[in-house]
Short mmCIF file of C-alpha atoms in Angstrom, two decimals:
data_model
loop_
_atom_site.label_atom_id
_atom_site.label_comp_id
_atom_site.label_asym_id
_atom_site.label_seq_id
_atom_site.Cartn_x
_atom_site.Cartn_y
_atom_site.Cartn_z
CA MET A 1 -5.29 -6.73 23.77
CA GLU A 2 -7.47 -9.68 21.67
CA VAL A 3 -10.23 -8.96 19.67
CA GLY A 4 -13.21 -11.02 18.72
CA ALA A 5 -13.60 -12.57 15.72
CA GLY A 6 -16.30 -10.76 14.37
CA ALA A 7 -15.96 -7.47 12.29
CA PRO A 8 -12.42 -6.00 12.45
CA LYS A 9 -11.53 -2.82 14.28
CA VAL A 10 -9.82 0.26 13.03
CA ASN A 11 -7.40 1.28 15.45
CA SER A 12 -8.30 4.50 17.70
CA ARG A 13 -6.35 7.21 16.21
CA PRO A 14 -4.87 10.50 17.41
CA PRO A 15 -6.11 13.87 17.01
CA SER A 16 -6.91 14.25 13.23
CA ILE A 17 -6.13 17.38 10.96
CA VAL A 18 -8.01 17.10 7.58
CA ILE A 19 -7.11 18.99 4.66
CA VAL A 20 -9.68 20.31 2.48
CA GLY A 21 -9.87 22.36 -0.43
CA ARG A 22 -11.10 22.98 -4.27
CA PRO A 23 -9.38 21.04 -7.11
CA ASN A 24 -5.60 21.68 -7.59
CA VAL A 25 -4.72 24.59 -4.74
CA GLY A 26 -1.85 22.27 -3.43
CA LYS A 27 -3.51 19.97 -0.66
CA SER A 28 -1.56 17.22 -1.69
CA THR A 29 1.87 19.30 -1.39
CA LEU A 30 0.56 20.30 2.13
CA PHE A 31 -0.28 16.88 3.21
CA ASN A 32 3.53 15.65 1.85
CA ARG A 33 4.98 18.65 3.71
CA LEU A 34 3.53 17.74 7.14
CA THR A 35 4.11 14.11 7.01
CA GLY A 36 7.24 14.40 5.56
CA THR A 37 6.63 11.88 2.93
CA ARG A 38 5.69 11.31 -0.53
CA ARG A 39 2.10 9.72 0.03
CA SER A 40 0.15 11.80 -2.34
CA ILE A 41 0.77 12.04 -6.05
CA VAL A 42 1.70 15.78 -6.90
CA THR A 43 1.22 17.31 -10.37
CA ASN A 44 -0.33 20.20 -12.01
CA GLU A 45 -3.43 18.30 -13.43
CA PRO A 46 -6.50 18.95 -11.02
CA GLY A 47 -8.34 16.02 -9.45
CA ILE A 48 -5.60 13.41 -8.50
CA THR A 49 -6.45 12.82 -4.87
CA ARG A 50 -9.81 11.03 -5.02
CA ASP A 51 -10.26 9.13 -1.93
CA ARG A 52 -8.66 9.95 1.82
CA ILE A 53 -5.02 9.60 2.08
CA TYR A 54 -3.90 9.41 5.88
CA GLY A 55 -0.15 9.96 7.27
CA THR A 56 1.03 10.67 10.75
CA ALA A 57 3.00 13.91 11.98
CA ASN A 58 4.67 14.95 14.90
CA TRP A 59 5.45 18.87 16.05
CA GLU A 60 7.09 19.75 19.14
CA GLY A 61 6.18 16.13 20.68
CA ARG A 62 2.60 16.49 19.91
CA THR A 63 1.37 13.38 17.17
CA PHE A 64 -1.21 13.81 15.01
CA GLU A 65 -2.90 12.16 11.91
CA VAL A 66 -3.01 14.14 8.77
CA VAL A 67 -5.58 13.43 6.56
CA ASP A 68 -5.78 14.42 2.80
CA THR A 69 -8.90 14.63 1.06
CA GLY A 70 -9.98 14.86 -2.95
CA GLY A 71 -10.58 18.39 -4.55
CA ILE A 72 -14.06 19.49 -3.05
CA VAL A 73 -16.60 20.96 -5.56
CA PRO A 74 -19.61 21.50 -3.21
CA GLU A 75 -22.33 22.11 -5.74
CA ASP A 76 -21.36 19.13 -8.16
CA LYS A 77 -23.06 15.95 -6.54
CA ALA A 78 -22.68 13.59 -9.71
CA GLY A 79 -20.56 10.74 -10.21
CA ILE A 80 -16.85 11.11 -9.02
CA PRO A 81 -17.04 14.81 -7.53
CA GLY A 82 -20.22 13.72 -5.48
CA GLU A 83 -17.81 10.75 -3.96
CA ILE A 84 -15.44 12.92 -3.22
CA LEU A 85 -17.60 15.36 -1.19
CA ARG A 86 -18.89 12.29 0.44
CA GLN A 87 -15.35 10.75 1.31
CA ALA A 88 -14.27 14.24 2.52
CA SER A 89 -17.53 14.56 4.40
CA VAL A 90 -16.50 11.27 6.69
CA ALA A 91 -13.23 12.49 7.28
CA ILE A 92 -14.27 16.16 8.46
CA ALA A 93 -17.15 14.70 10.78
CA ASN A 94 -13.89 12.94 12.44
CA ALA A 95 -11.56 15.86 12.20
CA THR A 96 -10.16 17.57 15.35
CA GLN A 97 -9.16 20.83 13.14
CA VAL A 98 -10.01 21.28 9.26
CA VAL A 99 -7.33 23.07 7.22
CA GLN A 100 -8.83 24.47 4.31
CA ILE A 101 -6.25 25.37 1.65
CA VAL A 102 -6.73 27.87 -0.79
CA ASP A 103 -4.72 29.86 -3.74
CA GLY A 104 -3.21 32.88 -2.55
CA ARG A 105 -2.63 34.42 -5.83
CA ALA A 106 -6.12 33.44 -7.17
CA GLY A 107 -7.53 35.14 -4.40
CA PRO A 108 -10.97 34.21 -3.05
CA THR A 109 -13.09 32.38 -5.19
CA LEU A 110 -17.07 31.29 -5.16
CA LEU A 111 -16.03 27.60 -4.54
CA ASP A 112 -13.51 28.68 -1.90
CA SER A 113 -16.76 30.60 -0.18
CA GLU A 114 -18.84 27.78 -0.46
CA LEU A 115 -16.64 25.14 1.16
CA ALA A 116 -15.83 27.72 3.99
CA GLN A 117 -19.68 27.92 4.48
CA LEU A 118 -20.08 24.31 3.90
CA LEU A 119 -17.42 23.55 6.90
CA ARG A 120 -18.87 26.13 9.35
CA ARG A 121 -22.44 24.48 8.82
CA ALA A 122 -20.64 21.40 9.67
CA GLY A 123 -19.63 22.67 13.17
CA LYS A 124 -15.93 22.61 11.78
CA PRO A 125 -14.96 26.23 11.05
CA PRO A 126 -11.65 26.04 9.01
CA ILE A 127 -8.41 27.40 9.56
CA LEU A 128 -7.47 28.86 6.27
CA ALA A 129 -4.03 27.91 4.74
CA VAL A 130 -3.19 30.31 2.01
CA ASN A 131 -0.84 28.68 -0.26
CA LYS A 132 1.55 29.70 -2.62
CA ILE A 133 2.80 32.54 -0.55
CA ASP A 134 6.55 32.04 -1.35
CA GLY A 135 7.87 34.73 1.35
CA ALA A 136 7.10 37.71 3.26
CA LYS A 137 6.66 40.55 0.37
CA HIS A 138 3.71 38.55 -0.93
CA VAL A 139 1.97 38.24 2.64
CA GLU A 140 -0.60 40.96 2.05
CA LEU A 141 -2.23 38.33 -0.38
CA ALA A 142 -3.46 36.49 2.55
CA ALA A 143 -5.64 39.41 3.90
CA GLN A 144 -8.22 39.34 1.49
CA PHE A 145 -9.06 35.51 2.78
CA TYR A 146 -10.26 37.17 6.17
CA GLU A 147 -13.81 37.27 4.54
CA LEU A 148 -13.57 33.49 4.70
CA GLY A 149 -12.62 33.15 8.07
CA ASP A 150 -10.72 34.58 11.22
CA GLN A 151 -7.70 32.18 11.27
CA VAL A 152 -5.52 32.76 8.35
CA PHE A 153 -1.72 31.76 7.80
CA PRO A 154 -0.10 32.65 4.58
CA ILE A 155 2.20 29.35 3.56
CA SER A 156 4.26 27.91 0.71
CA ALA A 157 3.18 24.11 0.92
CA GLU A 158 6.05 23.74 -1.70
CA HIS A 159 8.92 25.61 -0.34
CA GLY A 160 7.77 25.52 3.53
CA TYR A 161 7.43 29.44 4.15
CA GLY A 162 4.94 29.75 7.30
CA ILE A 163 4.44 26.23 8.13
CA ASP A 164 5.91 26.58 11.49
CA ALA A 165 3.23 29.35 12.42
CA LEU A 166 0.40 26.77 10.98
CA LEU A 167 1.46 24.07 12.90
CA ASP A 168 1.88 25.92 16.21
CA ALA A 169 -2.08 26.69 15.75
CA LEU A 170 -3.16 23.58 14.71
CA THR A 171 -1.43 21.56 17.74
CA LYS A 172 -1.59 24.25 20.48
CA ASP A 173 -4.46 22.59 22.33
CA MET A 174 -2.92 18.81 22.09
CA PRO A 175 -1.44 17.26 24.65
CA ARG A 176 2.29 16.61 24.25
CA ALA A 177 3.48 12.84 24.77
CA GLU A 178 5.49 12.64 28.33
CA GLU A 179 7.64 9.63 26.49
CA VAL A 180 7.68 8.24 23.12
CA VAL A 181 5.54 5.29 22.74
CA GLU A 182 6.48 3.07 20.36
CA PRO A 183 3.66 2.35 17.72
CA LYS A 184 2.47 -1.26 17.73
CA PRO A 185 4.08 -3.01 14.53
CA PHE A 186 1.94 -4.20 11.95
CA ILE A 187 1.66 -6.20 8.52
CA ASN A 188 1.65 -4.14 5.47
CA VAL A 189 -0.82 -5.48 2.89
CA ALA A 190 -0.50 -3.89 -0.58
CA ILE A 191 -3.73 -4.57 -2.76
CA ILE A 192 -2.89 -4.67 -6.47
CA GLY A 193 -4.58 -5.58 -10.06
CA ARG A 194 -5.91 -4.10 -13.06
CA PRO A 195 -8.00 -1.03 -12.99
CA ASN A 196 -11.73 -1.93 -11.91
CA VAL A 197 -11.12 -5.64 -10.65
CA GLY A 198 -12.69 -4.85 -7.35
CA LYS A 199 -9.63 -3.50 -5.06
CA SER A 200 -11.30 -0.82 -3.60
CA THR A 201 -14.46 -2.89 -2.71
CA LEU A 202 -12.29 -5.45 -1.13
CA LEU A 203 -10.58 -2.65 0.92
CA ASN A 204 -13.87 -1.65 2.19
CA GLN A 205 -14.85 -5.32 3.22
CA LEU A 206 -11.71 -5.92 5.00
CA VAL A 207 -11.84 -2.46 6.99
CA GLY A 208 -15.79 -2.64 7.68
CA GLU A 209 -16.45 0.78 6.70
CA GLU A 210 -16.45 3.02 3.18
CA ARG A 211 -12.67 3.86 3.00
CA SER A 212 -12.17 3.86 -0.76
CA ILE A 213 -14.28 5.33 -3.43
CA VAL A 214 -16.25 2.42 -5.23
CA SER A 215 -17.04 3.34 -9.07
CA SER A 216 -17.59 1.37 -11.85
CA ILE A 217 -15.27 4.12 -13.93
CA PRO A 218 -11.96 2.60 -14.12
CA GLY A 219 -8.99 4.30 -12.65
CA THR A 220 -11.03 5.44 -9.47
CA THR A 221 -7.92 5.57 -6.98
CA ARG A 222 -5.27 6.92 -8.26
CA ASP A 223 -3.20 7.35 -5.09
CA ALA A 224 -2.65 4.42 -2.61
CA VAL A 225 -5.38 4.68 0.08
CA ASP A 226 -4.46 2.87 3.51
CA THR A 227 -5.74 2.13 6.81
CA VAL A 228 -4.97 0.08 9.67
CA VAL A 229 -7.18 -2.74 10.99
CA GLU A 230 -6.93 -4.78 14.11
CA HIS A 231 -8.06 -8.29 13.90
CA ASN A 232 -7.73 -10.93 16.82
CA GLY A 233 -5.00 -9.03 18.02
CA ILE A 234 -2.79 -8.44 14.85
CA SER A 235 -3.17 -4.97 13.51
CA TYR A 236 -2.79 -5.00 9.15
CA ARG A 237 -2.03 -2.00 6.99
CA PHE A 238 -3.89 -2.18 3.95
CA LEU A 239 -2.73 -0.28 0.73
CA ASP A 240 -5.46 0.05 -1.84
CA THR A 241 -2.95 0.88 -5.05
CA ALA A 242 -3.99 2.35 -7.93
CA GLY A 243 -5.02 0.16 -10.81
CA ILE A 244 -1.74 -0.87 -12.83
CA ARG A 245 -1.69 -0.35 -16.62
CA ARG A 246 1.24 -1.32 -18.99
CA LYS A 247 3.28 1.81 -18.99
CA GLY A 248 3.10 1.63 -22.56
CA LYS A 249 -0.50 2.28 -22.17
CA THR A 250 -0.55 4.79 -19.95
CA ASN A 251 -0.92 8.24 -21.90
CA GLN A 252 -1.21 10.51 -18.67
CA MET A 253 1.24 11.75 -16.72
CA THR A 254 -0.59 11.07 -13.49
CA GLU A 255 -1.14 7.57 -14.52
CA LYS A 256 2.12 7.07 -15.03
CA LEU A 257 3.02 8.22 -11.67
CA SER A 258 0.33 5.64 -10.35
CA VAL A 259 2.14 2.73 -11.86
CA VAL A 260 5.48 3.93 -10.05
CA MET A 261 3.33 4.56 -6.84
CA ALA A 262 1.91 1.26 -6.69
CA ARG A 263 5.24 -0.32 -7.48
CA ARG A 264 6.77 1.52 -4.87
CA HIS A 265 4.09 0.41 -2.22
CA ILE A 266 4.50 -3.07 -3.31
CA ARG A 267 8.11 -2.74 -2.25
CA MET A 268 6.94 -1.41 0.99
CA ALA A 269 4.50 -4.34 1.59
CA HIS A 270 5.03 -7.38 3.44
CA VAL A 271 2.23 -9.10 1.79
CA VAL A 272 0.67 -8.54 -1.59
CA LEU A 273 -3.28 -9.61 -2.65
CA LEU A 274 -3.19 -9.60 -6.01
CA ILE A 275 -6.56 -9.36 -7.46
CA LEU A 276 -8.27 -11.22 -10.66
CA ASP A 277 -11.60 -10.61 -12.09
CA ALA A 278 -13.10 -14.14 -11.91
CA THR A 279 -15.32 -12.91 -15.05
CA GLU A 280 -12.38 -11.92 -17.23
CA GLY A 281 -9.99 -14.78 -16.60
CA VAL A 282 -6.53 -14.58 -16.27
CA LEU A 283 -5.03 -11.90 -18.69
CA GLY A 284 -1.70 -11.00 -19.49
CA LEU A 285 -1.61 -7.85 -17.65
CA ASP A 286 -2.43 -10.13 -14.31
CA ALA A 287 0.87 -12.18 -15.00
CA THR A 288 2.99 -8.88 -15.44
CA ILE A 289 1.35 -7.34 -12.43
CA ALA A 290 1.95 -10.58 -10.25
CA GLY A 291 5.48 -10.41 -11.37
CA TYR A 292 6.07 -7.26 -9.76
CA ALA A 293 5.21 -8.68 -6.36
CA HIS A 294 7.23 -11.84 -7.11
CA GLU A 295 10.16 -9.94 -8.22
CA GLY A 296 10.37 -8.01 -5.24
CA GLY A 297 9.96 -11.04 -3.06
CA ARG A 298 6.86 -10.07 -1.18
CA GLY A 299 4.69 -12.68 0.33
CA LEU A 300 1.56 -13.25 -2.07
CA ILE A 301 -2.27 -14.40 -1.93
CA ILE A 302 -4.03 -14.74 -5.36
CA VAL A 303 -7.79 -13.29 -4.56
CA VAL A 304 -10.33 -14.35 -7.22
CA ASN A 305 -13.05 -11.76 -6.89
CA LYS A 306 -16.76 -11.98 -8.37
CA TRP A 307 -16.77 -15.77 -8.25
CA ASP A 308 -20.26 -15.63 -7.18
CA LEU A 309 -21.07 -14.57 -10.91
CA ILE A 310 -19.20 -17.34 -12.72
CA GLY A 311 -20.43 -20.80 -10.85
CA GLU A 312 -18.90 -24.04 -9.29
CA ALA A 313 -17.79 -25.44 -12.48
CA ILE A 314 -16.12 -22.49 -13.95
CA LYS A 315 -14.29 -21.71 -10.64
CA ARG A 316 -12.55 -25.11 -10.96
CA LYS A 317 -12.20 -24.27 -14.69
CA PHE A 318 -10.59 -20.92 -13.78
CA GLU A 319 -8.21 -22.01 -11.03
CA VAL A 320 -6.60 -24.73 -13.64
CA GLU A 321 -6.11 -21.75 -16.09
CA LEU A 322 -4.84 -19.66 -13.40
CA ARG A 323 -2.14 -22.41 -12.42
CA ASP A 324 -1.04 -22.93 -15.84
CA ASN A 325 -0.47 -19.22 -16.73
CA LEU A 326 0.72 -17.86 -13.44
CA LYS A 327 3.54 -21.17 -13.16
CA PHE A 328 5.98 -19.13 -11.28
CA LEU A 329 3.33 -18.36 -8.21
CA GLU A 330 3.00 -22.07 -7.31
CA TYR A 331 3.80 -20.95 -3.63
CA ALA A 332 1.08 -19.00 -3.74
CA ALA A 333 -2.55 -19.55 -2.09
CA VAL A 334 -5.62 -19.11 -3.98
CA VAL A 335 -8.98 -17.92 -2.50
CA PHE A 336 -11.86 -17.18 -4.17
CA VAL A 337 -13.97 -14.31 -2.88
CA SER A 338 -16.97 -11.84 -3.55
CA ALA A 339 -15.96 -8.23 -2.17
CA LYS A 340 -19.39 -7.24 -2.83
CA THR A 341 -21.05 -9.46 -0.48
CA GLY A 342 -18.29 -10.36 1.71
CA ILE A 343 -18.09 -13.80 0.72
CA GLY A 344 -14.74 -15.49 1.80
CA VAL A 345 -13.13 -11.95 2.51
CA LYS A 346 -12.79 -12.94 6.24
CA SER A 347 -10.46 -16.03 5.55
CA LEU A 348 -7.79 -13.12 3.87
CA PHE A 349 -6.76 -12.28 7.56
CA ARG A 350 -5.54 -15.77 8.34
CA LEU A 351 -3.95 -16.18 4.93
CA ILE A 352 -2.28 -12.84 5.21
CA ARG A 353 -0.77 -13.85 8.83
CA LYS A 354 0.27 -17.21 7.25
CA ALA A 355 2.14 -15.79 4.52
CA HIS A 356 3.77 -13.09 6.40
CA GLU A 357 4.82 -16.12 9.01
CA SER A 358 6.61 -17.66 6.19
CA ALA A 359 8.12 -15.15 4.54
CA SER A 360 9.48 -13.99 8.31
CA LEU A 361 10.39 -17.66 9.21
CA ARG A 362 14.16 -18.35 9.67
CA VAL A 363 15.63 -22.07 9.91
CA SER A 364 18.94 -22.57 11.87
CA THR A 365 22.32 -23.51 10.02
CA GLY A 366 22.23 -26.70 12.10
CA GLU A 367 18.50 -27.91 11.01
CA LEU A 368 19.52 -26.80 7.09
CA ASN A 369 22.46 -29.04 7.17
CA ARG A 370 20.85 -31.89 8.89
CA PHE A 371 18.28 -31.37 5.80
CA LEU A 372 21.16 -31.35 3.62
CA GLN A 373 22.51 -34.47 4.90
CA ALA A 374 19.10 -36.22 3.94
CA LEU A 375 18.75 -34.50 0.30
CA GLU A 376 19.22 -36.86 -2.48
CA PHE A 377 21.19 -34.64 -5.11
CA GLU A 378 23.99 -36.20 -7.38
CA GLU A 379 24.56 -33.26 -9.52
CA ARG A 380 27.75 -31.71 -7.47
CA LYS A 381 28.61 -31.82 -3.72
CA ILE A 382 26.90 -28.96 -1.36
CA LEU A 383 29.39 -28.58 1.47
CA TYR A 384 26.86 -26.68 3.63
CA ILE A 385 23.93 -24.49 3.51
CA THR A 386 23.04 -21.42 5.52
CA GLN A 387 19.70 -18.86 5.49
CA ALA A 388 20.97 -15.48 4.90
CA SER A 389 17.88 -13.09 5.23
CA ILE A 390 14.35 -13.26 5.51
CA ARG A 391 11.44 -11.44 3.38
CA PRO A 392 12.17 -13.20 1.13
CA PRO A 393 13.53 -15.98 2.63
CA THR A 394 17.19 -16.33 0.92
CA PHE A 395 19.14 -19.49 1.01
CA VAL A 396 23.18 -19.59 0.16
CA LEU A 397 24.70 -23.18 -1.10
CA PHE A 398 28.20 -23.69 -0.74
CA THR A 399 29.39 -26.00 -3.44
CA ASP A 400 32.41 -27.35 -4.88
CA LYS A 401 32.52 -26.05 -7.96
CA SER A 402 32.44 -22.32 -9.15
CA THR A 403 29.50 -22.38 -12.01
CA PRO A 404 26.11 -21.78 -10.88
CA LEU A 405 23.81 -24.84 -10.62
CA HIS A 406 21.24 -24.95 -13.59
CA PHE A 407 17.84 -23.24 -12.91
CA SER A 408 16.04 -26.92 -12.48
CA HIS A 409 18.29 -27.84 -10.09
CA GLU A 410 17.80 -25.00 -7.82
CA ARG A 411 14.40 -25.09 -8.30
CA TYR A 412 14.43 -28.67 -6.69
CA ILE A 413 16.28 -27.84 -4.19
CA SER A 414 13.86 -24.67 -3.33
CA ASN A 415 11.11 -27.25 -3.50
CA GLN A 416 12.67 -29.80 -1.13
CA ILE A 417 13.39 -26.84 1.12
CA ARG A 418 9.30 -26.09 1.00
CA LYS A 419 8.36 -29.53 1.58
CA ARG A 420 10.88 -29.68 4.13
CA PHE A 421 10.12 -26.19 6.25
CA GLY A 422 7.09 -24.93 4.76
CA PHE A 423 7.56 -21.28 3.20
CA GLU A 424 3.89 -21.34 1.87
CA GLY A 425 2.86 -17.83 0.39
CA THR A 426 6.35 -16.56 -0.19
CA PRO A 427 8.68 -16.78 -3.14
CA ILE A 428 12.36 -17.79 -1.73
CA VAL A 429 15.75 -17.28 -3.23
CA VAL A 430 18.37 -19.74 -3.64
CA LYS A 431 21.87 -18.47 -4.20
CA THR A 432 25.13 -20.86 -5.10
CA ARG A 433 28.40 -19.91 -4.20
CA ALA A 434 31.52 -22.01 -4.55
CA ARG A 435 33.74 -21.87 -1.45
CA ASN A 436 36.07 -18.92 -1.61
CA ALA A 437 34.63 -18.15 -4.85
CA PRO A 438 34.52 -14.54 -5.64
CA ALA A 439 30.94 -12.49 -5.55
CA LYS A 440 30.92 -12.08 -9.30
CA ARG A 441 30.21 -15.67 -9.61
CA ARG A 442 27.67 -15.60 -7.56
CA SER A 443 23.83 -16.59 -8.64
CA ALA A 444 20.65 -15.91 -7.31
CA ARG A 445 16.82 -16.93 -8.07
CA GLN A 446 13.55 -16.81 -6.90
CA HIS A 447 11.42 -19.59 -6.69
#
């Protein structure tokens, strides 16, 4: 069904189970257990999850959404803790049921009690998941939590104890699907960049709601935050990744994990938005981050944020500097936006679609060899050419020699392929192989 060209529509969701709790009681571990993923970062350091993290789970034919929230401190309204409470409140308001996870070994705390009261006042009395109960011999530890609510389930989020009973209670009123409905495919889009360049603000503009915590404090987003948006009949799944720092510059384990997770989400993406800060210029770390996407063969769009703060004259100078410093991204479109005001943001949907189409384009062997016949190339005889794969588009040249082509010659051929067939917004790979040559003599480079 086509959607109007106005504000993007966030896809309608299945029943929503929201996980809440004070910091470091095991919310992310339970989220990962229910969804069967490692979407949320899990460490012993409190306060890791700050935004809402969404996932999908299925139990006995019942499909539902799972939402992981940041550690809630009800009485602390300042700074990031206040933002976490506000973000969690949005999720709670849309929840079918709320699971409050508590620490069975620590016993009920004042914060647990305050949070339970807050949920009851919001009309969402919680189901209490008493975590860190590793077996039947520790079940009695859960009894003390009946002072917070009527539904209490002893569990071990880490080891899986008690999860079946919890899921039975959570899903008992959910409809069971009579048939499996294939989900609508969507374009995965990772939003990457240095800390504090406007990634979360851009996500909120693209989604049309405050989906990610926006703060001037660098490193606010530590997990990847995602949501699916439908725009003009196409579904896009946006991933707002943690700001990437050089590994040598990250001292805390959580920051190092964020780098690893961000690179993982780049690999999962179809298209990557590389966000630069117009007020700071192109930095060496920007080139490093761009290299992650390029090396992974992802479609790529360079998004220069805060351009409204620099003016047209500096804008032209910035683009020249950008192209000079990121020569290996000559295939990537550059778009200037203001994530704060929304200027230029809607154009990203068209560019994302184009980059995805280019990365998914397949050219027939017949077309490629007709192109080859018209190609003026005298360095060696190319016997034939074929496209081996997509995302990234990969071409294999069969030649009369076993030695690989010089890089400049491969670059020439890749540029001619782009000139003839397009492939805007995506790296392409050119491999050379002598007819009947062993695999160890192959070469492969991205252009």
